[in-house]
Amino acid sequence: MRKKWYKIVAASLSVVLLSGLVSGCGNQNEKADSKTKEITVMIPEWGAPDDELLDQFEEETGIYVTVNEVGWDDIRDKIAIAASGGSAAADVVEVDWSWVGEFHAADWLEPLKLDKEEIEDMPTIDTFTVDGDILAVPYANDFRLSYYNKDQYEKAGIEKEPETWDEVYEHAKLLKEKGISEYPFVMALNAEEAATTSLMWLAYTMNGVVFNEDGTLNEESIVSALEYQDKFIKEGLIDPADKSSSGMDAYRRILSGNAAFLTGPTSFVARSNDKEQCSVVGQIQPILVPGKDGKAEHTMPLPEAIGVTKFSKNKEAAETFVKWYTSKEIQKELFRRNSTIPTHNTVLKELIDAKEMVQTGDMLEEAKRIASPFPNGVPSYYAEMSHAIYNAVNKMATGALSPKEAFDEMNKVVTELAGNK
């Protein structure tokens, strides 16, 4: 089978077909050898197209695709190492939203061309657009959406969903006081990327701003968000385990009924309706993210995309694959096969209207509110900045720093990175 074959190739990080490694897949190898167009795709396992889709693409285009499944954390390094030697780690590569600034500064991606209709239908594409150039096309949508356990809220006498962050706090206190949920609020606080993005989306939805125009942190907004987090921590409204567990493990508390409110990944729309993952199916309602005086005007996107590497020797074929894999029809198939949330809003609406996606609540409306919190695009130094932010957040969560001290620690690093001494 093709899947077994490309995993062998992935282990060697080869960008050509190695016939000696695929002797057990003679038919596939002969088929590949007969093609004049071949490309490689480096992507995490959860984003990899299956054999049927790959065969469909080959039949439609005559292009044979080798998929190298590589762990998400390793992809960036492999792209950098290959590029430093003037070669391509693969023709098509995974591009996380947080890598865009770095990849642009290093000139590792080939600009892509999309028509106006496609661009307008994919709000998250702005994240991958720098100076007018589209550097990658999103294939997996993720933006922050809120969820609350309606049954638990009703047991506490709360008749409607929270509209503001102040209401979220008041509701959490009531849920705890009535013994309905010991730790009703979920927040990623471990020293990892999820703590950075959690602080950013909280500040963004609460105050409408995260960064100043010069790239420095907006002190008023960030400090107020840190103080909000600190209040939940000190009043025991957040599980102490959230300080050391992964963000995903923290998020999953709402699926077990151990938490009543979450702002998290869009994947929890599907997860909350999956009896194998959720023990409170039917109780969790997706809602618009709260804001300061009402629902937040914007939400933060965290999408995954694919792009063509600058050193690819098969750029035309690689771009053909990118456009095919992110097309509307394949978006539908990715949802049906992998529960991948579509990046085309029209596809999202179509799946909801057809009831292929259920219990989606305000998901579609929230998708229309996607906007980037970065006034000048994701910076090239995002990784270093995130490291400073999540370490400071974790120190505050463990009591080593006050909210203002946590801000001062992260702000010093971010200001230096932004070039403001």
Coordinates of N, CA and C in Angstrom, one line a residue, residues 189-192 239-247 249 394 398:
L189 N -1.8 27.0 31.1 CA -0.8 27.7 31.9 C 0.6 27.1 31.9
N190 N 0.7 26.0 31.3 CA 2.1 25.3 31.3 C 3.0 26.2 30.5
A191 N 4.3 25.9 30.7 CA 5.3 26.7 29.9 C 5.5 26.1 28.5
E192 N 4.5 26.3 27.7 CA 4.4 25.9 26.3 C 3.6 26.8 25.5
D239 N -8.2 24.4 37.5 CA -7.5 23.2 38.1 C -6.0 23.5 38.2
P240 N -5.4 23.2 39.4 CA -4.0 23.4 39.5 C -3.2 22.6 38.5
A241 N -3.8 21.5 38.0 CA -3.1 20.7 37.0 C -2.8 21.4 35.7
D242 N -3.6 22.4 35.4 CA -3.5 23.2 34.2 C -2.1 23.9 34.1
K243 N -1.5 24.1 35.3 CA -0.2 24.8 35.3 C 0.9 23.9 34.8
S244 N 0.7 22.6 34.8 CA 1.8 21.7 34.3 C 1.4 20.7 33.2
S245 N 0.1 20.6 32.9 CA -0.4 19.7 31.9 C -0.3 20.4 30.5
S246 N -0.4 19.6 29.5 CA -0.4 20.2 28.1 C -1.7 21.0 27.9
G247 N -1.6 21.9 27.0 CA -2.8 22.7 26.7 C -4.0 21.8 26.3
D249 N -4.5 18.7 27.1 CA -5.1 18.0 28.3 C -5.9 18.9 29.1
N394 N 3.7 31.1 33.0 CA 3.8 29.9 33.9 C 4.4 30.3 35.3
T398 N 2.4 29.8 38.9 CA 3.0 29.1 40.0 C 3.3 30.0 41.2

